[in-house]
């Protein structure tokens, strides 16, 4: 509805309204009109005509010269402001008589807003806000006027109009979203935002950002309007938009720091699983020192479990949000902003902000912007200002969809400029951390020669450098152990792991964590976790999974056998050379261990024999029979050896050839078990491919994941045994998690000790002296002591027993007697006259 200006009044109408100029107590009359609207209709009409005449007189005075206008303008302005507020208060009770009041007030503000006195302008704005709140006039009809009022230069009116727009839109969307009205209001604000005039665009941008921050306008349309403000001709609007986008990243970092600080508390989350036995042992068993260590372990476990559970919650449904996530044309946004970055002449801080926004967009949406990496390469120098921020942007712009050839020059320059023997330790640490972060996102960047050169820095005496090098080793133990030398590989989870080729995508064929349900069902049915029951196949539909590390042990049986052979040969040589009984004892112990392994394997094979009647079982029976026969012979030999040792006779040591057949039989049984387990697992997986999981199943999977992570955390800290902790040492995040996670520049220079300046050292010294009093000598403190004698002084004043007193007197007499005796015989020198 277009606004109507106030009608022009004639002098006759002004003189006719003089009757209404009688002094009234407006607040009292307002209360009476609200109680009895019909009884005061005549007074209302008179006051309305008086308001119209006052508007006419004010406009006439505004048209006169400045000197004449300043004489009577104050009285007319005050009266006009009071009447406007009065009529706005009673307008809901007289909708017909005051129907044109919003147009009159709006027209006066629209035409003479800058020329009105500040008091009158404020009163008229308050009256118009009151009419909008009473729903006499719509917000859409007055939005443009309120936007114009924010740029006239009146601070009070600007604050009033801004708060009115924000609160009105929030109140409108409080119960439910009114999309029709929201779209109308957004069109008005976006029109101001896209205009070239800086003042109006700035006010519109402030309102849009405030509503978005309050989650009132939290849709893609508002998000894209904010992102489009990065291309505004005004540099101030562009900087404000970029700062707003980066502000969400800083807010995310603050939330992470708050979460990490809350982890230090000793409060236990109900979801955290801790064994009562561990808690009891930490508080009641052992000495004071051991209990202190156990309590410290428990606190570390609690913090570790909280971190694990928070990560699992983030994986299930991440609460991360950034306006850049909802860009409609992310590729066009990044290219357009990068072209402006190349052409702009803004200061260095602004260009760094633009650089961070571009890198964040590339990482979030997995964009390909090949010209961005050579642009970064120009600034990669150790002496570059804010180089860690630049390197963090380079890391965020790397993802698995970028061709490795495009990032390779930048990667090589980082290595050549930062990681060399003549570089400072701080630069080496930063370079190694950047290399680790880039390789985490793009493992194909690393080759074997470069990795072995970088790993050598683990022997550095600088803590930051050695930690960075070891973190690089930990990463490649997970993603590609073959690039490391044998001594650095450790015991990787998957020795044959390799990074995915460029463009390779892993497609999930089942629900992640569904196997935990089968493990849980099998553990409940069995009631025990013994390894001998792992392959028990009483239930034909489901096969309990093997305990962690069983398959790895089977695969590594050949390697273990070779190690055992080498150890036995070394012991044989040592025993032949020395001829002592220690070699015999060691060999006997080894034989006993092998007997136990064979017995366990035979028991396991016997259980499997009773349940299955396949061809694999026939092979298994043959291997079992052989192993049992050889095992019985071996037991007899070992018994005879023990008897002979007991009788004192010298027994010949058994060679490897004596029980090489037993090892082969055990190996054959393990292979048969492996084939059987694989066949059963394939059969179970094929039977359950069409199974539909319910909501309870997904909740159960989440609980089992939390329980498994808790057990891994406990085992990693040494509180429980029997759990494979190799997989808990390092967990490789997924590509989506890496793209959402912000790279903190401060983390790239972690553990780097910076040299403090003189001012910082003085400040630290003064801070240490605040809680400490002036220096006083210990003797002075003792002299000023109040509160009685010390224990030492009391001991001196204590009366001695009678026997001790007599002994002391006798001792004193003896000493005096000896002194007198020595004094008579003392040589006094040679006499002079002789």
PDB file of C-alpha atoms in Angstrom, residues 557-691:
ATOM      1  CA  UNK A 557      51.685 -67.673  11.795  1.00  0.00           C
ATOM      2  CA  UNK A 558      54.363 -68.205   9.157  1.00  0.00           C
ATOM      3  CA  UNK A 559      56.286 -65.174  10.347  1.00  0.00           C
ATOM      4  CA  UNK A 560      55.936 -66.298  13.962  1.00  0.00           C
ATOM      5  CA  UNK A 561      57.184 -69.741  13.006  1.00  0.00           C
ATOM      6  CA  UNK A 562      60.218 -68.252  11.301  1.00  0.00           C
ATOM      7  CA  UNK A 563      60.928 -66.124  14.348  1.00  0.00           C
ATOM      8  CA  UNK A 564      60.608 -69.168  16.579  1.00  0.00           C
ATOM      9  CA  UNK A 565      62.992 -71.108  14.316  1.00  0.00           C
ATOM     10  CA  UNK A 566      65.550 -68.314  14.414  1.00  0.00           C
ATOM     11  CA  UNK A 567      65.305 -68.017  18.193  1.00  0.00           C
ATOM     12  CA  UNK A 568      65.676 -71.771  18.634  1.00  0.00           C
ATOM     13  CA  UNK A 569      68.705 -71.932  16.363  1.00  0.00           C
ATOM     14  CA  UNK A 570      70.362 -69.094  18.266  1.00  0.00           C
ATOM     15  CA  UNK A 571      69.676 -70.832  21.555  1.00  0.00           C
ATOM     16  CA  UNK A 572      71.132 -74.077  20.192  1.00  0.00           C
ATOM     17  CA  UNK A 573      74.309 -72.349  19.155  1.00  0.00           C
ATOM     18  CA  UNK A 574      74.592 -70.601  22.491  1.00  0.00           C
ATOM     19  CA  UNK A 575      74.074 -73.850  24.402  1.00  0.00           C
ATOM     20  CA  UNK A 576      76.633 -75.713  22.306  1.00  0.00           C
ATOM     21  CA  UNK A 577      79.202 -72.996  22.844  1.00  0.00           C
ATOM     22  CA  UNK A 578      78.669 -72.551  26.547  1.00  0.00           C
ATOM     23  CA  UNK A 579      77.682 -76.056  27.579  1.00  0.00           C
ATOM     24  CA  UNK A 580      75.665 -74.747  30.516  1.00  0.00           C
ATOM     25  CA  UNK A 581      72.309 -75.796  31.863  1.00  0.00           C
ATOM     26  CA  UNK A 582      70.676 -72.435  31.055  1.00  0.00           C
ATOM     27  CA  UNK A 583      70.312 -73.318  27.398  1.00  0.00           C
ATOM     28  CA  UNK A 584      68.645 -76.591  28.385  1.00  0.00           C
ATOM     29  CA  UNK A 585      66.167 -74.773  30.613  1.00  0.00           C
ATOM     30  CA  UNK A 586      65.303 -72.276  27.897  1.00  0.00           C
ATOM     31  CA  UNK A 587      64.802 -75.024  25.339  1.00  0.00           C
ATOM     32  CA  UNK A 588      62.607 -76.957  27.768  1.00  0.00           C
ATOM     33  CA  UNK A 589      60.504 -73.846  28.394  1.00  0.00           C
ATOM     34  CA  UNK A 590      60.126 -73.299  24.663  1.00  0.00           C
ATOM     35  CA  UNK A 591      59.049 -76.901  24.218  1.00  0.00           C
ATOM     36  CA  UNK A 592      56.471 -76.536  26.985  1.00  0.00           C
ATOM     37  CA  UNK A 593      55.088 -73.395  25.350  1.00  0.00           C
ATOM     38  CA  UNK A 594      54.798 -75.159  22.016  1.00  0.00           C
ATOM     39  CA  UNK A 595      53.052 -78.094  23.729  1.00  0.00           C
ATOM     40  CA  UNK A 596      50.513 -75.717  25.219  1.00  0.00           C
ATOM     41  CA  UNK A 597      49.864 -74.136  21.822  1.00  0.00           C
ATOM     42  CA  UNK A 598      49.383 -77.532  20.249  1.00  0.00           C
ATOM     43  CA  UNK A 599      47.027 -78.604  23.030  1.00  0.00           C
ATOM     44  CA  UNK A 600      44.944 -75.435  22.603  1.00  0.00           C
ATOM     45  CA  UNK A 601      44.811 -75.919  18.860  1.00  0.00           C
ATOM     46  CA  UNK A 602      43.805 -79.543  19.248  1.00  0.00           C
ATOM     47  CA  UNK A 603      41.023 -78.617  21.671  1.00  0.00           C
ATOM     48  CA  UNK A 604      39.772 -75.950  19.334  1.00  0.00           C
ATOM     49  CA  UNK A 605      39.892 -78.273  16.384  1.00  0.00           C
ATOM     50  CA  UNK A 606      38.087 -80.988  18.342  1.00  0.00           C
ATOM     51  CA  UNK A 607      35.211 -78.625  19.124  1.00  0.00           C
ATOM     52  CA  UNK A 608      34.924 -77.652  15.480  1.00  0.00           C
ATOM     53  CA  UNK A 609      35.104 -81.354  14.509  1.00  0.00           C
ATOM     54  CA  UNK A 610      32.023 -82.192  16.552  1.00  0.00           C
ATOM     55  CA  UNK A 611      29.869 -79.509  14.906  1.00  0.00           C
ATOM     56  CA  UNK A 612      30.760 -79.551  11.174  1.00  0.00           C
ATOM     57  CA  UNK A 613      30.912 -82.426   8.670  1.00  0.00           C
ATOM     58  CA  UNK A 614      32.211 -80.723   5.512  1.00  0.00           C
ATOM     59  CA  UNK A 615      35.230 -81.455   3.418  1.00  0.00           C
ATOM     60  CA  UNK A 616      37.198 -78.868   5.347  1.00  0.00           C
ATOM     61  CA  UNK A 617      36.346 -80.792   8.483  1.00  0.00           C
ATOM     62  CA  UNK A 618      37.797 -83.963   7.027  1.00  0.00           C
ATOM     63  CA  UNK A 619      41.057 -82.179   6.310  1.00  0.00           C
ATOM     64  CA  UNK A 620      40.858 -80.712   9.764  1.00  0.00           C
ATOM     65  CA  UNK A 621      40.423 -84.128  11.328  1.00  0.00           C
ATOM     66  CA  UNK A 622      43.495 -85.426   9.599  1.00  0.00           C
ATOM     67  CA  UNK A 623      45.559 -82.487  10.748  1.00  0.00           C
ATOM     68  CA  UNK A 624      44.170 -82.790  14.265  1.00  0.00           C
ATOM     69  CA  UNK A 625      44.923 -86.481  14.500  1.00  0.00           C
ATOM     70  CA  UNK A 626      48.452 -85.874  13.389  1.00  0.00           C
ATOM     71  CA  UNK A 627      48.915 -83.050  15.806  1.00  0.00           C
ATOM     72  CA  UNK A 628      47.421 -85.070  18.688  1.00  0.00           C
ATOM     73  CA  UNK A 629      49.680 -88.052  18.048  1.00  0.00           C
ATOM     74  CA  UNK A 630      52.765 -85.946  17.776  1.00  0.00           C
ATOM     75  CA  UNK A 631      51.639 -83.900  20.725  1.00  0.00           C
ATOM     76  CA  UNK A 632      51.250 -87.063  22.866  1.00  0.00           C
ATOM     77  CA  UNK A 633      54.695 -88.261  21.856  1.00  0.00           C
ATOM     78  CA  UNK A 634      56.029 -84.863  22.664  1.00  0.00           C
ATOM     79  CA  UNK A 635      54.337 -84.911  26.067  1.00  0.00           C
ATOM     80  CA  UNK A 636      55.877 -88.311  26.838  1.00  0.00           C
ATOM     81  CA  UNK A 637      59.271 -87.035  25.838  1.00  0.00           C
ATOM     82  CA  UNK A 638      58.855 -83.969  27.968  1.00  0.00           C
ATOM     83  CA  UNK A 639      57.736 -86.086  30.944  1.00  0.00           C
ATOM     84  CA  UNK A 640      60.738 -88.342  30.570  1.00  0.00           C
ATOM     85  CA  UNK A 641      62.932 -85.272  30.369  1.00  0.00           C
ATOM     86  CA  UNK A 642      61.444 -83.932  33.556  1.00  0.00           C
ATOM     87  CA  UNK A 643      61.968 -87.232  35.354  1.00  0.00           C
ATOM     88  CA  UNK A 644      65.533 -87.449  34.212  1.00  0.00           C
ATOM     89  CA  UNK A 645      66.121 -83.895  35.336  1.00  0.00           C
ATOM     90  CA  UNK A 646      64.683 -84.786  38.714  1.00  0.00           C
ATOM     91  CA  UNK A 647      67.012 -87.783  39.051  1.00  0.00           C
ATOM     92  CA  UNK A 648      70.027 -85.625  38.235  1.00  0.00           C
ATOM     93  CA  UNK A 649      71.029 -87.381  35.022  1.00  0.00           C
ATOM     94  CA  UNK A 650      72.197 -85.232  32.134  1.00  0.00           C
ATOM     95  CA  UNK A 651      69.629 -85.031  29.301  1.00  0.00           C
ATOM     96  CA  UNK A 652      70.442 -84.200  25.720  1.00  0.00           C
ATOM     97  CA  UNK A 653      68.775 -81.013  24.408  1.00  0.00           C
ATOM     98  CA  UNK A 654      66.129 -81.436  21.723  1.00  0.00           C
ATOM     99  CA  UNK A 655      66.829 -79.967  18.322  1.00  0.00           C
ATOM    100  CA  UNK A 656      64.453 -78.165  15.992  1.00  0.00           C
ATOM    101  CA  UNK A 657      64.161 -81.238  13.805  1.00  0.00           C
ATOM    102  CA  UNK A 658      62.515 -83.121  16.699  1.00  0.00           C
ATOM    103  CA  UNK A 659      59.339 -81.032  16.651  1.00  0.00           C
ATOM    104  CA  UNK A 660      59.314 -79.470  13.168  1.00  0.00           C
ATOM    105  CA  UNK A 661      56.468 -81.801  12.269  1.00  0.00           C
ATOM    106  CA  UNK A 662      54.438 -80.571  15.208  1.00  0.00           C
ATOM    107  CA  UNK A 663      54.766 -76.963  13.992  1.00  0.00           C
ATOM    108  CA  UNK A 664      53.657 -77.981  10.507  1.00  0.00           C
ATOM    109  CA  UNK A 665      50.615 -79.757  11.941  1.00  0.00           C
ATOM    110  CA  UNK A 666      49.654 -76.689  13.997  1.00  0.00           C
ATOM    111  CA  UNK A 667      50.063 -74.501  10.935  1.00  0.00           C
ATOM    112  CA  UNK A 668      47.812 -76.794   8.896  1.00  0.00           C
ATOM    113  CA  UNK A 669      45.134 -76.760  11.597  1.00  0.00           C
ATOM    114  CA  UNK A 670      45.184 -72.965  11.749  1.00  0.00           C
ATOM    115  CA  UNK A 671      44.837 -72.724   7.976  1.00  0.00           C
ATOM    116  CA  UNK A 672      41.864 -75.061   8.027  1.00  0.00           C
ATOM    117  CA  UNK A 673      40.251 -73.053  10.800  1.00  0.00           C
ATOM    118  CA  UNK A 674      40.776 -69.878   8.802  1.00  0.00           C
ATOM    119  CA  UNK A 675      39.104 -71.353   5.721  1.00  0.00           C
ATOM    120  CA  UNK A 676      36.201 -72.585   7.800  1.00  0.00           C
ATOM    121  CA  UNK A 677      35.696 -69.230   9.505  1.00  0.00           C
ATOM    122  CA  UNK A 678      35.816 -67.410   6.168  1.00  0.00           C
ATOM    123  CA  UNK A 679      33.219 -69.717   4.646  1.00  0.00           C
ATOM    124  CA  UNK A 680      30.875 -69.350   7.608  1.00  0.00           C
ATOM    125  CA  UNK A 681      31.266 -65.560   7.681  1.00  0.00           C
ATOM    126  CA  UNK A 682      30.519 -65.314   3.958  1.00  0.00           C
ATOM    127  CA  UNK A 683      27.441 -67.470   4.449  1.00  0.00           C
ATOM    128  CA  UNK A 684      26.196 -65.301   7.327  1.00  0.00           C
ATOM    129  CA  UNK A 685      26.814 -62.063   5.415  1.00  0.00           C
ATOM    130  CA  UNK A 686      24.947 -63.433   2.376  1.00  0.00           C
ATOM    131  CA  UNK A 687      22.013 -64.433   4.585  1.00  0.00           C
ATOM    132  CA  UNK A 688      21.800 -61.002   6.243  1.00  0.00           C
ATOM    133  CA  UNK A 689      22.130 -58.825   3.150  1.00  0.00           C
ATOM    134  CA  UNK A 690      18.371 -58.329   2.988  1.00  0.00           C
ATOM    135  CA  UNK A 691      17.940 -57.636   6.693  1.00  0.00           C
TER     136      UNK A 691
END
